[in-house]
Amino acid sequence: MARVSATRVSPDRLPLITKVARLYHERGVRQPEIARRLSISQSRVSRLLKEAVELGIVRTVVVQPPTVHSDLEDEVRDLYGLADVVIADSASDDEASILASISGATAAYFETTLTGHDRVGISSWSSTLLAAVDKMVPKNVSTASVIVQVLGGLGAPTIQVKATHLVERLSAVTGAVPVFFSAPGVVASEVVRDAILADTSSREAVDEWSRLTVLVAGIGSIAPSPMLKDSGNAVPSGELAKLSEAGAVGDICLQFFDATGRLVETDFGTRTVGISADEMRRIPRRVGVAGGERKWEAIRASLAGRWIDVLITDVATARWLVANPIAETAGDGGPARKPDPITA
């Protein structure tokens, strides 16, 4: 709003404008009461308050609380061309604290941004996502239409049950219809994978993948966390070694990418049972949830490759992303030069 110079306003009116502004903004007196006290109309009170802003007598200042990082969110968003960034403030830099803070921020994000028409795809078991949905509070109205599992499970059946719980819980709190994908995440061959995806038992979920409006997924590093490894819900170490040799630094829904965000095409990818990279990229809103130093390079690569357009992370990760951008990115999976070795 363009300000009006106080010299263009009659000096006789300035005391009244200031008095009305102070009553309203400093003492919290409502406009009808101000009108009564000063024996003027309420419409005039409203005009005087607007004039106080135009003259610069009243100035709006947003005081950012210490645990809110709006400026840093804007910086990461603009640097990587994202639609939105949410930064959680954690008590410390250990993985447990980061998980707790990010899961809380994720719960709040979905409680405030999901509409009743959203069709949400969610990856298989993730400790952060599981903690997030457990923190969400059910509402009286539906905030999503369907919740769809987009990836088969890994590890023992007792561990894969957690993926089912994740879909069930998110469906319950959003009032959505759950669509499960009961299949292994990795199989022996491409032929087996194609057979599973074509089977009638899988078609409901597979057909939904092209209709998703939102995807929420964790961002994995090439080296799983000790907790994930111990759970049996991780890619076998032999497979990870081959992916690492091919240049992979991280993944989303078992779609592995290199340090510039380019898809790493290996035999492993042809045996992964879940949403494809192309299907994933066509989803309008793709939310990546991850943090912690172990995942810094993977998160940066996911942003460089445009795998996600919304990032929910922690403060230290956000600061590192700002300090260590990649000059050239893979865009939507095309060729890209690898960055210089990371020194931070």
Short mmCIF file of C-alpha atoms in Angstrom, two decimals:
data_model
loop_
_atom_site.label_atom_id
_atom_site.label_comp_id
_atom_site.label_asym_id
_atom_site.label_seq_id
_atom_site.Cartn_x
_atom_site.Cartn_y
_atom_site.Cartn_z
CA MET A 1 0.00 0.00 0.00
CA ALA A 2 1.36 3.39 -0.99
CA ARG A 3 1.72 5.71 1.96
CA VAL A 4 0.28 9.21 2.03
CA SER A 5 2.57 11.95 3.32
CA ALA A 6 1.46 13.39 6.66
CA THR A 7 2.14 16.87 5.24
CA ARG A 8 -0.81 16.39 2.86
CA VAL A 9 -3.20 15.85 5.77
CA SER A 10 -4.57 18.70 7.80
CA PRO A 11 -2.60 19.01 11.07
CA ASP A 12 -5.91 19.35 12.86
CA ARG A 13 -6.89 15.82 11.85
CA LEU A 14 -3.68 14.07 12.88
CA PRO A 15 -4.50 14.02 16.63
CA LEU A 16 -7.87 12.36 15.96
CA ILE A 17 -6.36 9.79 13.59
CA THR A 18 -3.67 8.96 16.15
CA LYS A 19 -6.17 8.75 19.02
CA VAL A 20 -8.42 6.35 17.11
CA ALA A 21 -5.44 4.22 16.09
CA ARG A 22 -4.14 3.98 19.66
CA LEU A 23 -7.56 3.09 21.09
CA TYR A 24 -8.01 0.33 18.53
CA HIS A 25 -4.52 -1.12 18.22
CA GLU A 26 -2.97 -0.51 21.65
CA ARG A 27 -5.94 -0.67 24.00
CA GLY A 28 -8.10 -3.12 22.06
CA VAL A 29 -11.21 -0.95 22.04
CA ARG A 30 -13.72 -2.08 19.40
CA GLN A 31 -14.80 0.26 16.64
CA PRO A 32 -18.43 0.76 17.89
CA GLU A 33 -17.11 1.73 21.34
CA ILE A 34 -14.58 4.14 19.83
CA ALA A 35 -17.40 5.76 17.85
CA ARG A 36 -19.49 6.12 21.00
CA ARG A 37 -16.66 7.59 23.07
CA LEU A 38 -15.63 10.11 20.44
CA SER A 39 -19.16 10.86 19.23
CA ILE A 40 -18.40 10.00 15.62
CA SER A 41 -19.85 7.39 13.26
CA GLN A 42 -18.46 3.87 13.10
CA SER A 43 -17.85 4.26 9.37
CA ARG A 44 -15.67 7.28 10.11
CA VAL A 45 -13.72 5.26 12.68
CA SER A 46 -13.07 2.68 9.99
CA ARG A 47 -11.89 5.36 7.53
CA LEU A 48 -9.60 6.92 10.16
CA LEU A 49 -8.01 3.54 10.90
CA LYS A 50 -7.35 2.99 7.21
CA GLU A 51 -5.88 6.47 6.98
CA ALA A 52 -3.60 5.74 9.93
CA VAL A 53 -2.10 2.84 7.97
CA GLU A 54 -1.70 4.94 4.81
CA LEU A 55 0.08 7.67 6.78
CA GLY A 56 2.45 5.22 8.45
CA ILE A 57 1.04 6.00 11.91
CA VAL A 58 0.18 2.30 12.17
CA ARG A 59 2.71 -0.17 10.81
CA THR A 60 2.21 -3.92 10.72
CA VAL A 61 5.22 -5.88 11.98
CA VAL A 62 5.29 -9.68 12.05
CA VAL A 63 7.40 -10.87 14.98
CA GLN A 64 8.65 -14.37 14.17
CA PRO A 65 8.71 -16.70 17.22
CA PRO A 66 12.10 -18.37 17.88
CA THR A 67 10.77 -21.82 16.88
CA VAL A 68 9.34 -20.59 13.56
CA HIS A 69 11.69 -20.32 10.55
CA SER A 70 9.67 -18.56 7.86
CA ASP A 71 12.66 -16.77 6.33
CA LEU A 72 14.61 -20.03 6.03
CA GLU A 73 11.57 -21.76 4.54
CA ASP A 74 11.31 -19.02 1.91
CA GLU A 75 15.02 -19.29 1.14
CA VAL A 76 14.93 -23.07 0.56
CA ARG A 77 11.70 -22.80 -1.42
CA ASP A 78 13.05 -20.11 -3.75
CA LEU A 79 16.49 -21.70 -4.16
CA TYR A 80 15.08 -25.08 -5.24
CA GLY A 81 11.90 -23.90 -6.96
CA LEU A 82 9.54 -25.67 -4.55
CA ALA A 83 5.85 -24.97 -3.98
CA ASP A 84 6.22 -25.05 -0.20
CA VAL A 85 8.69 -25.82 2.59
CA VAL A 86 7.89 -26.65 6.21
CA ILE A 87 10.76 -26.55 8.71
CA ALA A 88 10.34 -28.23 12.08
CA ASP A 89 12.27 -27.00 15.10
CA SER A 90 13.80 -29.99 16.93
CA ALA A 91 15.13 -30.10 20.47
CA SER A 92 18.44 -31.60 19.29
CA ASP A 93 20.13 -33.01 16.20
CA ASP A 94 19.79 -36.69 17.11
CA GLU A 95 17.55 -38.78 14.82
CA ALA A 96 14.91 -39.44 17.49
CA SER A 97 14.38 -35.73 18.14
CA ILE A 98 14.33 -34.92 14.43
CA LEU A 99 11.80 -37.70 13.77
CA ALA A 100 9.54 -36.41 16.54
CA SER A 101 9.64 -32.81 15.31
CA ILE A 102 9.22 -33.63 11.61
CA SER A 103 6.36 -36.03 12.28
CA GLY A 104 4.56 -33.32 14.26
CA ALA A 105 5.07 -30.81 11.45
CA THR A 106 3.84 -33.35 8.90
CA ALA A 107 0.69 -34.02 10.91
CA ALA A 108 -0.04 -30.29 11.16
CA TYR A 109 0.65 -29.80 7.43
CA PHE A 110 -1.87 -32.42 6.35
CA GLU A 111 -4.46 -31.36 8.90
CA THR A 112 -4.46 -27.89 7.36
CA THR A 113 -3.85 -28.55 3.63
CA LEU A 114 -5.86 -31.63 2.66
CA THR A 115 -9.19 -30.96 0.97
CA GLY A 116 -12.12 -33.33 0.91
CA HIS A 117 -11.38 -34.19 -2.74
CA ASP A 118 -7.71 -35.18 -2.41
CA ARG A 119 -6.66 -38.66 -3.51
CA VAL A 120 -3.55 -39.39 -1.47
CA GLY A 121 -0.85 -41.89 -2.28
CA ILE A 122 1.41 -43.03 0.53
CA SER A 123 4.54 -45.18 0.48
CA SER A 124 4.92 -48.33 2.54
CA TRP A 125 6.09 -48.30 6.13
CA SER A 126 8.06 -45.29 7.31
CA SER A 127 8.70 -44.50 10.97
CA THR A 128 8.31 -40.75 10.35
CA LEU A 129 5.06 -41.10 8.43
CA LEU A 130 3.70 -43.59 10.95
CA ALA A 131 4.46 -41.18 13.80
CA ALA A 132 2.87 -38.34 11.80
CA VAL A 133 -0.46 -40.05 11.14
CA ASP A 134 -0.62 -41.22 14.76
CA LYS A 135 -0.46 -37.54 15.80
CA MET A 136 -3.27 -36.44 13.48
CA VAL A 137 -6.67 -35.80 15.03
CA PRO A 138 -9.84 -37.07 13.28
CA LYS A 139 -12.22 -34.34 12.08
CA ASN A 140 -15.98 -34.23 11.69
CA VAL A 141 -15.69 -33.90 7.90
CA SER A 142 -13.71 -35.90 5.36
CA THR A 143 -10.46 -34.24 4.33
CA ALA A 144 -9.51 -36.80 1.68
CA SER A 145 -11.32 -39.07 -0.75
CA VAL A 146 -9.05 -42.12 -0.87
CA ILE A 147 -5.73 -43.16 0.69
CA VAL A 148 -3.77 -45.44 -1.62
CA GLN A 149 -0.70 -47.53 -0.91
CA VAL A 150 1.75 -47.01 -3.79
CA LEU A 151 4.51 -49.48 -2.96
CA GLY A 152 4.77 -53.10 -1.94
CA GLY A 153 6.27 -54.03 1.41
CA LEU A 154 9.79 -55.07 2.36
CA GLY A 155 10.97 -57.46 5.04
CA ALA A 156 9.10 -59.93 7.21
CA PRO A 157 5.27 -60.06 7.19
CA THR A 158 5.25 -58.77 10.79
CA ILE A 159 6.99 -55.62 9.56
CA GLN A 160 4.85 -55.23 6.43
CA VAL A 161 1.78 -55.04 8.67
CA LYS A 162 2.97 -51.54 9.59
CA ALA A 163 2.32 -50.39 6.01
CA THR A 164 -1.25 -51.59 6.37
CA HIS A 165 -1.57 -49.72 9.66
CA LEU A 166 -0.23 -46.56 8.02
CA VAL A 167 -2.91 -46.64 5.32
CA GLU A 168 -5.63 -47.60 7.81
CA ARG A 169 -4.74 -44.84 10.26
CA LEU A 170 -4.47 -42.09 7.64
CA SER A 171 -7.79 -43.20 6.18
CA ALA A 172 -9.41 -43.11 9.60
CA VAL A 173 -8.26 -39.59 10.50
CA THR A 174 -9.14 -38.16 7.08
CA GLY A 175 -12.42 -40.01 6.61
CA ALA A 176 -11.12 -41.50 3.34
CA VAL A 177 -11.52 -44.91 1.74
CA PRO A 178 -8.35 -47.04 2.15
CA VAL A 179 -6.93 -48.85 -0.88
CA PHE A 180 -4.27 -51.40 0.03
CA PHE A 181 -1.54 -52.87 -2.17
CA SER A 182 -0.72 -56.28 -0.76
CA ALA A 183 2.42 -57.19 -2.66
CA PRO A 184 6.16 -57.53 -2.06
CA GLY A 185 8.19 -54.41 -2.78
CA VAL A 186 10.91 -56.23 -4.72
CA VAL A 187 10.66 -59.52 -6.65
CA ALA A 188 13.01 -61.84 -8.53
CA SER A 189 12.39 -60.62 -12.06
CA GLU A 190 10.64 -58.10 -14.28
CA VAL A 191 8.27 -60.82 -15.47
CA VAL A 192 7.13 -61.50 -11.91
CA ARG A 193 6.69 -57.77 -11.26
CA ASP A 194 4.57 -57.29 -14.38
CA ALA A 195 2.43 -60.29 -13.46
CA ILE A 196 1.73 -58.87 -9.99
CA LEU A 197 0.84 -55.43 -11.38
CA ALA A 198 -1.50 -57.00 -13.95
CA ASP A 199 -3.20 -59.33 -11.47
CA THR A 200 -6.80 -58.53 -10.57
CA SER A 201 -5.87 -58.39 -6.87
CA SER A 202 -3.60 -55.42 -7.57
CA ARG A 203 -5.69 -53.53 -10.12
CA GLU A 204 -7.69 -51.39 -7.68
CA ALA A 205 -4.53 -49.81 -6.25
CA VAL A 206 -2.65 -49.68 -9.57
CA ASP A 207 -5.57 -47.96 -11.32
CA GLU A 208 -5.71 -45.35 -8.56
CA TRP A 209 -2.07 -44.31 -9.02
CA SER A 210 -2.87 -42.31 -12.17
CA ARG A 211 -5.65 -40.43 -10.34
CA LEU A 212 -3.65 -39.31 -7.29
CA THR A 213 -3.56 -35.60 -6.43
CA VAL A 214 -1.12 -35.89 -3.52
CA LEU A 215 1.83 -38.16 -2.75
CA VAL A 216 3.45 -38.32 0.68
CA ALA A 217 6.66 -40.28 1.02
CA GLY A 218 9.84 -40.50 2.98
CA ILE A 219 13.18 -39.75 1.31
CA GLY A 220 15.60 -42.60 1.80
CA SER A 221 19.38 -42.47 1.84
CA ILE A 222 21.44 -45.20 0.19
CA ALA A 223 22.49 -46.36 3.66
CA PRO A 224 19.42 -47.18 5.80
CA SER A 225 19.25 -46.08 9.40
CA PRO A 226 20.21 -48.70 12.02
CA MET A 227 16.56 -48.80 13.13
CA LEU A 228 15.31 -49.45 9.59
CA LYS A 229 18.02 -52.04 8.96
CA ASP A 230 17.29 -53.88 12.20
CA SER A 231 13.56 -53.92 11.41
CA GLY A 232 14.14 -55.94 8.26
CA ASN A 233 12.30 -53.29 6.24
CA ALA A 234 15.33 -52.24 4.20
CA VAL A 235 16.63 -53.10 0.75
CA PRO A 236 19.15 -56.00 1.04
CA SER A 237 22.74 -54.81 1.42
CA GLY A 238 23.85 -56.54 -1.79
CA GLU A 239 21.26 -54.61 -3.79
CA LEU A 240 22.25 -51.36 -2.10
CA ALA A 241 25.91 -51.94 -2.97
CA LYS A 242 25.04 -52.33 -6.67
CA LEU A 243 22.86 -49.21 -6.58
CA SER A 244 25.63 -47.24 -4.89
CA GLU A 245 28.12 -48.36 -7.55
CA ALA A 246 25.67 -47.08 -10.17
CA GLY A 247 25.72 -43.66 -8.49
CA ALA A 248 22.55 -43.81 -6.38
CA VAL A 249 22.44 -41.59 -3.29
CA GLY A 250 18.78 -41.91 -2.28
CA ASP A 251 15.27 -42.93 -3.22
CA ILE A 252 11.60 -42.11 -3.03
CA CYS A 253 9.28 -45.14 -3.18
CA LEU A 254 12.31 -47.27 -4.19
CA GLN A 255 12.94 -45.09 -7.25
CA PHE A 256 16.67 -44.45 -6.83
CA PHE A 257 18.41 -41.31 -8.10
CA ASP A 258 21.96 -40.00 -8.26
CA ALA A 259 23.39 -36.85 -6.66
CA THR A 260 21.90 -34.62 -9.36
CA GLY A 261 18.47 -36.20 -9.06
CA ARG A 262 18.68 -38.28 -12.22
CA LEU A 263 16.93 -41.67 -12.13
CA VAL A 264 19.43 -44.53 -11.73
CA GLU A 265 18.32 -47.27 -14.09
CA THR A 266 19.38 -50.74 -12.96
CA ASP A 267 18.01 -54.26 -12.85
CA PHE A 268 16.67 -53.42 -9.39
CA GLY A 269 14.29 -50.85 -10.85
CA THR A 270 12.70 -53.39 -13.17
CA ARG A 271 11.97 -55.64 -10.18
CA THR A 272 10.42 -52.98 -7.94
CA VAL A 273 6.70 -53.46 -7.39
CA GLY A 274 5.09 -50.06 -7.01
CA ILE A 275 4.42 -46.72 -8.61
CA SER A 276 6.78 -45.84 -11.47
CA ALA A 277 8.93 -42.74 -11.70
CA ASP A 278 6.80 -41.34 -14.53
CA GLU A 279 3.55 -41.93 -12.63
CA MET A 280 5.05 -40.32 -9.55
CA ARG A 281 6.14 -37.20 -11.42
CA ARG A 282 2.64 -36.67 -12.81
CA ILE A 283 1.11 -36.30 -9.34
CA PRO A 284 0.30 -32.58 -8.82
CA ARG A 285 1.57 -32.34 -5.22
CA ARG A 286 4.47 -34.52 -4.07
CA VAL A 287 5.43 -34.16 -0.42
CA GLY A 288 8.81 -35.41 0.77
CA VAL A 289 9.32 -35.94 4.50
CA ALA A 290 12.90 -36.38 5.76
CA GLY A 291 15.66 -34.85 7.83
CA GLY A 292 18.93 -35.48 9.60
CA GLU A 293 22.54 -35.32 8.45
CA ARG A 294 22.54 -38.90 7.13
CA LYS A 295 19.95 -37.88 4.52
CA TRP A 296 21.30 -34.48 3.47
CA GLU A 297 22.66 -35.57 0.10
CA ALA A 298 19.58 -37.67 -0.70
CA ILE A 299 17.23 -34.79 0.14
CA ARG A 300 19.22 -32.35 -1.96
CA ALA A 301 19.21 -34.79 -4.90
CA SER A 302 15.44 -35.26 -4.63
CA LEU A 303 14.99 -31.50 -4.87
CA ALA A 304 17.46 -31.15 -7.74
CA GLY A 305 15.66 -33.87 -9.69
CA ARG A 306 12.21 -32.37 -9.02
CA TRP A 307 11.04 -35.59 -7.39
CA ILE A 308 9.09 -33.55 -4.84
CA ASP A 309 7.64 -30.05 -4.75
CA VAL A 310 6.93 -29.80 -1.00
CA LEU A 311 9.62 -30.52 1.61
CA ILE A 312 9.07 -31.09 5.32
CA THR A 313 12.40 -31.19 7.16
CA ASP A 314 14.43 -29.90 10.11
CA VAL A 315 16.41 -26.67 10.66
CA ALA A 316 19.90 -28.10 10.26
CA THR A 317 18.97 -29.81 7.01
CA ALA A 318 17.42 -26.62 5.63
CA ARG A 319 20.52 -24.60 6.48
CA TRP A 320 22.74 -27.17 4.80
CA LEU A 321 20.57 -27.12 1.68
CA VAL A 322 20.93 -23.34 1.46
CA ALA A 323 24.71 -23.50 1.96
CA ASN A 324 25.24 -26.38 -0.50
CA PRO A 325 23.05 -26.00 -3.60
CA ILE A 326 23.65 -27.97 -6.80
CA ALA A 327 24.47 -25.67 -9.70
CA GLU A 328 23.10 -28.01 -12.37
CA THR A 329 20.09 -30.27 -11.84
CA ALA A 330 18.58 -33.22 -13.61
CA GLY A 331 15.22 -31.50 -14.05
CA ASP A 332 12.73 -34.24 -14.91
CA GLY A 333 15.25 -37.02 -15.24
CA GLY A 334 17.40 -35.81 -18.13
CA PRO A 335 21.20 -35.83 -18.28
CA ALA A 336 23.01 -33.80 -15.67
CA ARG A 337 26.58 -33.27 -14.58
CA LYS A 338 27.48 -34.66 -11.18
CA PRO A 339 28.32 -31.96 -8.63
CA ASP A 340 31.72 -31.57 -7.04
CA PRO A 341 32.29 -33.83 -4.04
CA ILE A 342 30.43 -32.68 -0.95
CA THR A 343 32.71 -31.16 1.63
CA ALA A 344 30.16 -29.83 4.09
#
